[in-house]
Amino acid sequence: MVTAIIRGLNLEKLLRESQRAGIRLQQISRMEPRAIRVRISPLDRKEMEALCQRFGWEICPVKEGAIERAVRFCRVRYMLLAGGVLCLMLVAASTQMVLGVRVTGAQEYGGQVSGYLERAGARTGKLKRSLSLDALREGLLLHLPGLSHVSLRFSGSMLEVECHLTREGEQVVKQGTGNHLIASQDGIVTKVAVDSGTPLVKVGDPVYAGQMLVRGEERDRQGGINPVMAQGRVNARVWVQGSAKSGLYKERVQETGRTSRSVAILTPWHSLTLRQAEPFEAQHETVITEKVIDLFVPLWRRTVIYEEIQVKRELRSRTDAASEAQGAAESLAKKQLPAGVLILDKWVEYSMIDNEFVCASVVLEYEQDIAVRSGKE
Amino acid sequence: MRGRERIRKLLQAGGLPEDALLSSARVTMNGRTSVTIEGQRGVVELSQSQIRLATGNGMLCIRGCALTLMELTPALAVVTGEPVAAAVYD
């Protein structure tokens, strides 16, 4: 709608003429004896201007300011304004409340932290000013010794609880309490890197499983011996072995061509043999079962065909047998390797057993850290 | 006018709506701030203290304070403000 001021004489005639022309006018008010203020639809504006021009009235569109438009809008849609104010009030009220509690870093203490906060009143819907963060922090540290530090803060309407767990420190050691490093398996030392303690082996020394590698003692400047927890790495070349055997003779099955068959009639309760065949020394069996009658009492006919076979042993190549045995032995040895290790060397030994089997033994060599704490193998 | 008067009496006796059959104006007052006039035939006088409208029955005059023609269409006129009195003159 457009607001306009119309000036002239006999403005009531203007209203009548506009009414006859079908122009809809709103908020008509008298400003001065020769001026009225009206609101016209933009669609009727040109028609109204033409009408004014024809009868000599002066029409001046009024540009409303933003405040006037806003005031007019609020007067018309006052419920919208009221709804907006109510929403703002609700938002303002909600910012003063705790709408959620988020606990981070508590790990296994998460349930206990949440339970304590719930009992202390730190939950959804509580007013922020009714919660004392310092008191909550002190309460959490007092009730949960597993927490070393707790940080509480409000992030918007969310209560953020950041927990830090305590860390287990190094234990104080006493002399003779077994804080040495020993070898977990046999090997030849290739590298010694000791952080604390006294190394007992050097590069190139052969060691056996259980042998002490680093003693948990250190000598001070005065010559005294102080107990320490031995720490470090001792790398050594170690081995794994796998063995397998493979036969020299290969059995081959050959059919001779002789066959025989036996036939039997079967019922759900009994069986009647019509023909019985003589079994062979070595044979293949093929069983064929056919349903003969399928009425009140079903009948099946079972035919068994025997085919005589001959098993021949053939000597195969020794190289093939040895290769097969080596492959199997190597596969077994590799299964014992830890993941990710690099095989440094491999050797294979062959032997014959009773002239029938070839036995292969594969040894794989690799390097790894063999130092473990005594008591832990 | 006499014929019109007779017709009006007949309609009243028959209980028929006068405004629909005689093109009379219908004036409705909503509370104390708004007067709706249907069937008016044009504005005769417009001021903040008095608004006069032509109707089929005569001249409708509405007096009051801060009177405004809130809406004016060929069929409807709505007067708002503080109307004090309304009268029909011949």
Short mmCIF file of C-alpha atoms in Angstrom, two decimals:
data_model
loop_
_atom_site.label_atom_id
_atom_site.label_comp_id
_atom_site.label_asym_id
_atom_site.label_seq_id
_atom_site.Cartn_x
_atom_site.Cartn_y
_atom_site.Cartn_z
CA MET A 1 0.00 0.00 0.00
CA VAL A 2 1.09 3.52 -0.83
CA THR A 3 0.46 6.49 1.42
CA ALA A 4 -0.41 9.77 -0.28
CA ILE A 5 -1.59 13.26 0.67
CA ILE A 6 -4.25 14.73 -1.57
CA ARG A 7 -4.82 18.44 -1.52
CA GLY A 8 -7.64 20.39 -3.03
CA LEU A 9 -11.20 21.55 -2.56
CA ASN A 10 -14.21 19.35 -2.10
CA LEU A 11 -12.22 16.26 -1.32
CA GLU A 12 -15.40 14.42 -0.45
CA LYS A 13 -16.16 14.48 -4.17
CA LEU A 14 -12.83 12.75 -4.72
CA LEU A 15 -13.88 10.02 -2.33
CA ARG A 16 -17.18 9.57 -4.10
CA GLU A 17 -15.54 9.49 -7.53
CA SER A 18 -12.97 6.98 -6.39
CA GLN A 19 -15.70 4.87 -4.90
CA ARG A 20 -17.58 4.93 -8.22
CA ALA A 21 -14.35 3.97 -10.02
CA GLY A 22 -13.96 0.97 -7.74
CA ILE A 23 -10.76 2.22 -6.14
CA ARG A 24 -10.23 0.85 -2.66
CA LEU A 25 -8.95 3.39 -0.15
CA GLN A 26 -7.76 2.83 3.40
CA GLN A 27 -6.99 4.94 6.48
CA ILE A 28 -8.56 8.12 5.14
CA SER A 29 -8.07 10.94 7.63
CA ARG A 30 -8.39 14.68 7.42
CA MET A 31 -5.12 16.48 7.99
CA GLU A 32 -6.08 20.02 7.04
CA PRO A 33 -9.25 21.60 5.72
CA ARG A 34 -7.88 21.09 2.22
CA ALA A 35 -5.83 17.94 2.64
CA ILE A 36 -6.51 14.33 3.42
CA ARG A 37 -4.19 11.42 3.94
CA VAL A 38 -5.05 8.10 2.28
CA ARG A 39 -3.51 4.72 1.61
CA ILE A 40 -3.94 3.33 -1.90
CA SER A 41 -3.15 -0.06 -3.37
CA PRO A 42 -0.24 0.11 -5.84
CA LEU A 43 -2.56 -1.39 -8.44
CA ASP A 44 -4.99 1.52 -8.08
CA ARG A 45 -2.38 4.22 -7.79
CA LYS A 46 -2.24 5.20 -11.45
CA GLU A 47 -5.99 5.27 -11.68
CA MET A 48 -6.16 7.50 -8.65
CA GLU A 49 -3.52 9.84 -10.09
CA ALA A 50 -5.48 10.06 -13.31
CA LEU A 51 -8.63 10.84 -11.33
CA CYS A 52 -6.89 13.59 -9.37
CA GLN A 53 -5.42 15.07 -12.52
CA ARG A 54 -8.81 15.12 -14.18
CA PHE A 55 -10.49 17.02 -11.34
CA GLY A 56 -7.53 19.15 -10.36
CA TRP A 57 -6.56 17.65 -7.03
CA GLU A 58 -2.92 17.40 -6.09
CA ILE A 59 -1.68 14.00 -5.03
CA CYS A 60 1.68 13.69 -3.26
CA PRO A 61 2.97 10.22 -2.38
CA VAL A 62 4.44 10.05 1.09
CA LYS A 63 7.57 8.03 1.65
CA GLU A 64 7.28 6.31 4.98
CA GLY A 65 10.28 5.88 7.10
CA ALA A 66 11.43 2.51 8.32
CA ILE A 67 10.29 3.24 11.83
CA GLU A 68 6.82 4.23 10.65
CA ARG A 69 6.59 1.06 8.55
CA ALA A 70 7.75 -1.03 11.48
CA VAL A 71 5.25 0.59 13.83
CA ARG A 72 2.46 0.06 11.34
CA PHE A 73 3.52 -3.56 10.84
CA CYS A 74 3.54 -4.21 14.58
CA ARG A 75 0.11 -2.62 14.99
CA VAL A 76 -1.32 -4.90 12.35
CA ARG A 77 0.51 -8.07 13.35
CA TYR A 78 0.74 -7.56 17.05
CA MET A 79 0.52 -11.29 17.75
CA LEU A 80 3.63 -11.81 15.65
CA LEU A 81 5.40 -9.17 17.68
CA ALA A 82 4.23 -10.78 20.90
CA GLY A 83 5.44 -14.18 19.68
CA GLY A 84 8.83 -12.73 18.82
CA VAL A 85 9.18 -11.14 22.23
CA LEU A 86 8.16 -14.41 23.89
CA CYS A 87 10.76 -16.33 21.88
CA LEU A 88 13.46 -13.87 22.86
CA MET A 89 12.47 -14.22 26.48
CA LEU A 90 12.63 -18.00 26.25
CA VAL A 91 16.06 -17.86 24.61
CA ALA A 92 17.30 -15.47 27.27
CA ALA A 93 15.95 -17.76 29.98
CA SER A 94 17.48 -20.85 28.41
CA THR A 95 20.93 -19.25 28.28
CA GLN A 96 20.78 -18.99 32.04
CA MET A 97 20.18 -22.71 32.39
CA VAL A 98 22.34 -25.79 31.93
CA LEU A 99 21.04 -27.68 28.92
CA GLY A 100 23.58 -30.52 28.96
CA VAL A 101 26.62 -31.99 30.70
CA ARG A 102 29.56 -33.28 28.64
CA VAL A 103 32.31 -35.32 30.33
CA THR A 104 35.58 -35.93 28.44
CA GLY A 105 38.78 -37.76 29.32
CA ALA A 106 37.33 -39.70 32.23
CA GLN A 107 37.64 -43.13 30.54
CA GLU A 108 36.84 -45.78 33.15
CA TYR A 109 35.76 -43.10 35.63
CA GLY A 110 33.13 -41.67 33.28
CA GLY A 111 30.20 -43.30 35.05
CA GLN A 112 31.40 -42.22 38.49
CA VAL A 113 31.97 -38.65 37.34
CA SER A 114 28.48 -38.48 35.81
CA GLY A 115 26.95 -39.99 38.93
CA TYR A 116 28.67 -37.50 41.22
CA LEU A 117 27.59 -34.55 39.08
CA GLU A 118 24.02 -35.82 39.09
CA ARG A 119 24.00 -36.11 42.87
CA ALA A 120 25.58 -32.68 43.25
CA GLY A 121 22.79 -31.14 41.16
CA ALA A 122 24.72 -30.43 37.98
CA ARG A 123 22.12 -31.62 35.48
CA THR A 124 19.95 -30.38 32.62
CA GLY A 125 17.55 -27.63 33.61
CA LYS A 126 19.58 -26.30 36.52
CA LEU A 127 20.30 -22.60 36.68
CA LYS A 128 23.94 -21.75 36.08
CA ARG A 129 24.22 -19.37 39.00
CA SER A 130 23.05 -22.07 41.37
CA LEU A 131 26.11 -24.23 40.55
CA SER A 132 29.50 -23.64 42.11
CA LEU A 133 32.15 -24.93 39.73
CA ASP A 134 34.88 -24.76 42.37
CA ALA A 135 32.85 -26.87 44.78
CA LEU A 136 32.14 -29.42 42.05
CA ARG A 137 35.81 -29.59 41.14
CA GLU A 138 36.91 -30.13 44.71
CA GLY A 139 34.21 -32.72 45.25
CA LEU A 140 35.25 -34.69 42.16
CA LEU A 141 38.92 -34.72 43.15
CA LEU A 142 38.02 -35.76 46.69
CA HIS A 143 35.68 -38.58 45.77
CA LEU A 144 37.66 -39.91 42.79
CA PRO A 145 41.35 -40.26 43.61
CA GLY A 146 41.93 -41.65 40.13
CA LEU A 147 41.55 -38.15 38.73
CA SER A 148 44.57 -35.89 38.88
CA HIS A 149 42.94 -32.77 37.48
CA VAL A 150 39.39 -31.71 36.63
CA SER A 151 38.40 -28.64 34.66
CA LEU A 152 34.79 -27.39 34.69
CA ARG A 153 33.48 -24.54 32.58
CA PHE A 154 30.34 -23.40 30.85
CA SER A 155 30.42 -23.46 27.07
CA GLY A 156 27.18 -21.70 26.15
CA SER A 157 24.53 -23.75 27.88
CA MET A 158 26.69 -26.87 28.07
CA LEU A 159 28.68 -27.77 31.18
CA GLU A 160 32.04 -29.10 29.99
CA VAL A 161 33.89 -31.39 32.39
CA GLU A 162 37.42 -32.25 31.31
CA CYS A 163 39.12 -34.94 33.37
CA HIS A 164 42.75 -36.00 33.48
CA LEU A 165 43.59 -39.36 35.01
CA THR A 166 46.51 -40.03 37.30
CA ARG A 167 49.54 -41.74 35.81
CA GLU A 168 51.37 -44.51 37.51
CA GLY A 169 54.87 -43.32 38.31
CA GLU A 170 58.04 -45.39 38.37
CA GLN A 171 58.29 -47.72 41.32
CA VAL A 172 61.01 -47.32 43.87
CA VAL A 173 63.28 -50.34 43.61
CA LYS A 174 65.15 -52.25 46.28
CA GLN A 175 68.31 -54.25 45.84
CA GLY A 176 67.70 -57.87 44.99
CA THR A 177 64.11 -57.44 43.95
CA GLY A 178 64.54 -58.62 40.35
CA ASN A 179 64.67 -55.51 38.24
CA HIS A 180 67.10 -56.95 35.77
CA LEU A 181 66.74 -57.62 32.08
CA ILE A 182 67.13 -61.22 30.94
CA ALA A 183 67.15 -62.93 27.55
CA SER A 184 63.82 -64.28 26.36
CA GLN A 185 65.48 -66.76 23.97
CA ASP A 186 68.83 -67.95 22.67
CA GLY A 187 70.74 -65.74 20.29
CA ILE A 188 73.86 -63.84 19.42
CA VAL A 189 73.94 -60.25 20.59
CA THR A 190 74.09 -57.70 17.78
CA LYS A 191 73.27 -54.46 19.60
CA VAL A 192 73.27 -53.28 23.22
CA ALA A 193 71.51 -50.01 24.14
CA VAL A 194 71.13 -49.57 27.92
CA ASP A 195 69.26 -46.62 29.46
CA SER A 196 69.76 -47.64 33.08
CA GLY A 197 71.54 -50.50 34.79
CA THR A 198 74.80 -52.31 34.09
CA PRO A 199 75.13 -54.31 30.82
CA LEU A 200 76.57 -57.78 31.23
CA VAL A 201 76.90 -58.71 27.55
CA LYS A 202 78.49 -57.12 24.54
CA VAL A 203 78.02 -57.36 20.78
CA GLY A 204 78.88 -60.81 19.51
CA ASP A 205 78.26 -62.69 22.76
CA PRO A 206 76.10 -65.76 22.55
CA VAL A 207 73.34 -65.72 25.13
CA TYR A 208 70.88 -68.31 26.32
CA ALA A 209 67.29 -67.98 27.32
CA GLY A 210 67.10 -66.72 30.90
CA GLN A 211 70.61 -65.30 30.95
CA MET A 212 70.91 -61.91 32.62
CA LEU A 213 71.66 -59.19 30.08
CA VAL A 214 71.43 -55.98 32.14
CA ARG A 215 71.78 -55.89 35.90
CA GLY A 216 69.59 -53.48 37.83
CA GLU A 217 72.49 -51.76 39.58
CA GLU A 218 74.56 -48.69 38.93
CA ARG A 219 77.78 -47.53 40.52
CA ASP A 220 77.92 -43.95 41.74
CA ARG A 221 80.96 -41.65 41.94
CA GLN A 222 81.79 -42.70 45.45
CA GLY A 223 81.91 -46.35 44.41
CA GLY A 224 78.66 -47.31 46.04
CA ILE A 225 76.13 -49.45 44.26
CA ASN A 226 72.60 -48.10 43.82
CA PRO A 227 69.70 -50.28 42.83
CA VAL A 228 67.89 -49.11 39.67
CA MET A 229 65.29 -50.50 37.32
CA ALA A 230 67.22 -51.84 34.36
CA GLN A 231 65.95 -50.41 31.08
CA GLY A 232 67.23 -50.74 27.55
CA ARG A 233 67.28 -52.85 24.39
CA VAL A 234 69.45 -55.84 23.58
CA ASN A 235 69.08 -56.97 19.99
CA ALA A 236 70.23 -60.45 18.99
CA ARG A 237 70.13 -62.79 16.03
CA VAL A 238 67.70 -65.54 16.85
CA TRP A 239 66.35 -68.56 14.97
CA VAL A 240 63.20 -70.48 14.35
CA GLN A 241 63.08 -73.98 12.89
CA GLY A 242 60.53 -75.98 10.99
CA SER A 243 60.65 -79.61 9.85
CA ALA A 244 58.58 -81.64 7.41
CA LYS A 245 58.87 -84.90 5.53
CA SER A 246 57.61 -86.00 2.14
CA GLY A 247 57.30 -89.56 0.78
CA LEU A 248 59.51 -90.82 -2.08
CA TYR A 249 56.82 -93.15 -3.41
CA LYS A 250 53.64 -91.99 -5.03
CA GLU A 251 50.59 -94.24 -5.09
CA ARG A 252 48.66 -94.44 -8.32
CA VAL A 253 45.21 -96.03 -8.59
CA GLN A 254 44.37 -97.94 -11.75
CA GLU A 255 41.12 -99.72 -12.56
CA THR A 256 41.45 -103.29 -13.77
CA GLY A 257 38.08 -103.36 -15.55
CA ARG A 258 36.49 -106.06 -13.43
CA THR A 259 33.16 -105.11 -11.91
CA SER A 260 30.43 -106.76 -9.92
CA ARG A 261 27.17 -105.59 -8.51
CA SER A 262 24.81 -106.39 -5.75
CA VAL A 263 21.12 -105.56 -5.79
CA ALA A 264 18.77 -105.22 -2.84
CA ILE A 265 15.14 -104.23 -2.35
CA LEU A 266 14.53 -101.86 0.52
CA THR A 267 11.40 -101.06 2.47
CA PRO A 268 11.13 -98.64 5.39
CA TRP A 269 11.47 -101.62 7.74
CA HIS A 270 13.35 -104.40 5.96
CA SER A 271 15.77 -105.05 3.13
CA LEU A 272 15.92 -108.05 0.83
CA THR A 273 19.13 -108.88 -1.02
CA LEU A 274 18.45 -110.17 -4.50
CA ARG A 275 22.05 -110.51 -5.63
CA GLN A 276 25.20 -110.46 -3.51
CA ALA A 277 28.49 -109.68 -5.21
CA GLU A 278 31.95 -110.89 -4.21
CA PRO A 279 34.03 -107.98 -3.01
CA PHE A 280 37.46 -107.35 -4.48
CA GLU A 281 40.63 -106.79 -2.58
CA ALA A 282 40.65 -103.14 -3.55
CA GLN A 283 37.65 -101.55 -5.09
CA HIS A 284 35.58 -98.48 -5.76
CA GLU A 285 31.91 -98.53 -4.79
CA THR A 286 29.11 -96.72 -6.55
CA VAL A 287 25.69 -96.84 -4.87
CA ILE A 288 22.54 -96.14 -6.88
CA THR A 289 19.21 -95.99 -5.09
CA GLU A 290 15.99 -95.83 -7.11
CA LYS A 291 12.44 -95.60 -5.87
CA VAL A 292 10.48 -98.43 -7.51
CA ILE A 293 7.03 -98.01 -6.03
CA ASP A 294 5.68 -94.91 -4.35
CA LEU A 295 2.27 -95.93 -3.08
CA PHE A 296 1.14 -96.78 0.42
CA VAL A 297 4.34 -98.76 1.01
CA PRO A 298 7.36 -97.28 -0.80
CA LEU A 299 9.96 -99.60 -2.28
CA TRP A 300 13.53 -98.75 -3.26
CA ARG A 301 16.03 -100.68 -5.27
CA ARG A 302 19.65 -100.20 -4.25
CA THR A 303 22.34 -101.22 -6.69
CA VAL A 304 25.99 -101.24 -5.58
CA ILE A 305 28.57 -101.43 -8.34
CA TYR A 306 32.07 -102.58 -7.32
CA GLU A 307 35.01 -101.73 -9.60
CA GLU A 308 38.26 -103.48 -8.89
CA ILE A 309 41.28 -101.18 -8.64
CA GLN A 310 44.97 -101.74 -8.41
CA VAL A 311 47.23 -99.52 -6.32
CA LYS A 312 50.68 -99.06 -7.76
CA ARG A 313 53.53 -97.42 -6.00
CA GLU A 314 55.75 -95.35 -8.19
CA LEU A 315 59.05 -93.90 -7.21
CA ARG A 316 59.12 -90.20 -7.83
CA SER A 317 61.97 -87.78 -8.26
CA ARG A 318 64.01 -87.18 -5.12
CA THR A 319 64.30 -83.52 -6.05
CA ASP A 320 60.52 -83.19 -6.14
CA ALA A 321 60.15 -84.84 -2.78
CA ALA A 322 62.87 -82.69 -1.25
CA SER A 323 61.35 -79.53 -2.67
CA GLU A 324 57.95 -80.43 -1.30
CA ALA A 325 59.39 -81.15 2.13
CA GLN A 326 61.38 -77.92 2.15
CA GLY A 327 58.31 -75.87 1.25
CA ALA A 328 56.30 -77.40 4.06
CA ALA A 329 59.14 -76.95 6.58
CA GLU A 330 59.67 -73.33 5.60
CA SER A 331 55.98 -72.62 5.94
CA LEU A 332 55.98 -74.08 9.44
CA ALA A 333 59.06 -72.03 10.39
CA LYS A 334 57.54 -68.79 9.11
CA LYS A 335 54.48 -69.30 11.25
CA GLN A 336 56.70 -68.98 14.31
CA LEU A 337 58.13 -65.64 13.20
CA PRO A 338 56.86 -62.47 14.88
CA ALA A 339 55.03 -60.07 12.63
CA GLY A 340 57.07 -57.61 10.61
CA VAL A 341 60.53 -59.15 11.07
CA LEU A 342 63.06 -59.39 8.27
CA ILE A 343 64.57 -62.82 7.59
CA LEU A 344 68.33 -62.39 7.57
CA ASP A 345 69.38 -65.91 6.66
CA LYS A 346 67.98 -69.33 5.90
CA TRP A 347 69.48 -72.78 5.69
CA VAL A 348 68.00 -76.14 4.90
CA GLU A 349 69.10 -79.64 5.86
CA TYR A 350 67.84 -82.78 4.19
CA SER A 351 67.83 -86.34 5.41
CA MET A 352 66.42 -89.68 4.30
CA ILE A 353 64.22 -91.85 6.46
CA ASP A 354 64.07 -95.59 5.69
CA ASN A 355 64.56 -94.83 2.00
CA GLU A 356 60.92 -93.87 1.87
CA PHE A 357 60.77 -90.30 3.13
CA VAL A 358 62.79 -87.16 2.60
CA CYS A 359 62.93 -84.97 5.66
CA ALA A 360 63.72 -81.26 5.36
CA SER A 361 64.60 -78.97 8.25
CA VAL A 362 64.54 -75.20 7.62
CA VAL A 363 66.09 -72.70 10.01
CA LEU A 364 65.27 -68.99 9.62
CA GLU A 365 67.39 -66.35 11.25
CA TYR A 366 66.18 -62.85 12.17
CA GLU A 367 66.97 -60.07 14.61
CA GLN A 368 64.86 -58.81 17.48
CA ASP A 369 65.01 -57.36 20.97
CA ILE A 370 65.34 -60.27 23.41
CA ALA A 371 65.58 -58.28 26.67
CA VAL A 372 62.66 -58.84 29.01
CA ARG A 373 62.26 -57.95 32.65
CA SER A 374 63.07 -60.78 34.99
CA GLY A 375 59.89 -62.48 36.18
CA LYS A 376 58.09 -61.55 32.98
CA GLU A 377 58.84 -64.03 30.13
CA MET B 1 -41.38 8.25 -0.40
CA ARG B 2 -44.85 7.23 0.66
CA GLY B 3 -44.69 4.24 -1.62
CA ARG B 4 -41.34 3.41 -0.20
CA GLU B 5 -42.75 3.74 3.28
CA ARG B 6 -45.57 1.38 2.46
CA ILE B 7 -43.15 -1.17 1.06
CA ARG B 8 -41.07 -0.92 4.18
CA LYS B 9 -44.06 -1.57 6.38
CA LEU B 10 -45.01 -4.53 4.26
CA LEU B 11 -41.50 -5.97 4.58
CA GLN B 12 -41.51 -5.41 8.31
CA ALA B 13 -44.85 -7.12 8.59
CA GLY B 14 -43.61 -10.03 6.51
CA GLY B 15 -40.34 -10.29 8.45
CA LEU B 16 -38.30 -9.87 5.28
CA PRO B 17 -34.84 -8.20 5.31
CA GLU B 18 -35.20 -4.53 4.58
CA ASP B 19 -31.59 -3.85 3.66
CA ALA B 20 -31.46 -6.53 0.96
CA LEU B 21 -34.75 -5.63 -0.68
CA LEU B 22 -34.80 -1.86 -0.28
CA SER B 23 -31.02 -1.25 -0.66
CA SER B 24 -30.98 0.25 2.79
CA ALA B 25 -27.74 0.83 4.59
CA ARG B 26 -26.69 -1.50 7.36
CA VAL B 27 -24.77 0.10 10.22
CA THR B 28 -22.85 -2.14 12.59
CA MET B 29 -21.00 -0.86 15.62
CA ASN B 30 -18.18 -3.01 16.95
CA GLY B 31 -17.51 -2.11 20.54
CA ARG B 32 -16.93 1.60 20.96
CA THR B 33 -14.26 2.20 18.36
CA SER B 34 -15.48 0.98 15.00
CA VAL B 35 -18.57 1.49 12.88
CA THR B 36 -19.14 -0.48 9.70
CA ILE B 37 -21.53 0.90 7.14
CA GLU B 38 -22.68 -1.33 4.33
CA GLY B 39 -24.68 0.00 1.40
CA GLN B 40 -23.49 3.56 1.62
CA ARG B 41 -23.54 5.66 -1.49
CA GLY B 42 -20.68 8.11 -0.99
CA VAL B 43 -18.95 10.42 1.43
CA VAL B 44 -20.57 13.78 1.92
CA GLU B 45 -18.41 15.22 4.67
CA LEU B 46 -15.14 14.06 6.16
CA SER B 47 -13.51 15.56 9.22
CA GLN B 48 -12.06 14.37 12.46
CA SER B 49 -15.21 15.21 14.39
CA GLN B 50 -17.92 14.32 11.89
CA ILE B 51 -18.35 12.00 8.96
CA ARG B 52 -21.44 12.11 6.84
CA LEU B 53 -22.34 9.40 4.37
CA ALA B 54 -25.17 9.23 1.85
CA THR B 55 -27.40 6.16 2.14
CA GLY B 56 -30.61 4.99 0.60
CA ASN B 57 -32.57 6.10 3.68
CA GLY B 58 -31.08 9.56 3.97
CA MET B 59 -27.90 11.05 5.35
CA LEU B 60 -25.99 9.06 7.98
CA CYS B 61 -24.03 11.28 10.32
CA ILE B 62 -21.42 9.95 12.69
CA ARG B 63 -19.99 12.30 15.30
CA GLY B 64 -17.09 11.76 17.56
CA CYS B 65 -13.34 12.38 18.02
CA ALA B 66 -10.34 11.37 15.87
CA LEU B 67 -12.60 9.82 13.29
CA THR B 68 -10.90 8.07 10.39
CA LEU B 69 -12.29 6.25 7.40
CA MET B 70 -10.29 3.08 7.83
CA GLU B 71 -11.67 1.55 4.68
CA LEU B 72 -13.74 2.89 1.81
CA THR B 73 -14.91 0.60 -0.97
CA PRO B 74 -17.93 0.79 -3.26
CA ALA B 75 -19.82 -1.48 -0.86
CA LEU B 76 -18.30 -0.84 2.51
CA ALA B 77 -17.10 1.98 4.73
CA VAL B 78 -15.44 1.47 8.09
CA VAL B 79 -15.15 4.39 10.49
CA THR B 80 -12.81 4.11 13.42
CA GLY B 81 -11.89 6.41 16.22
CA GLU B 82 -14.13 7.50 19.10
CA PRO B 83 -17.65 7.66 17.65
CA VAL B 84 -20.06 9.22 20.04
CA ALA B 85 -23.30 9.43 18.09
CA ALA B 86 -24.81 8.27 14.83
CA ALA B 87 -28.00 9.64 13.33
CA VAL B 88 -29.90 9.50 10.07
CA TYR B 89 -31.37 12.59 8.55
CA ASP B 90 -33.59 12.93 5.56
#
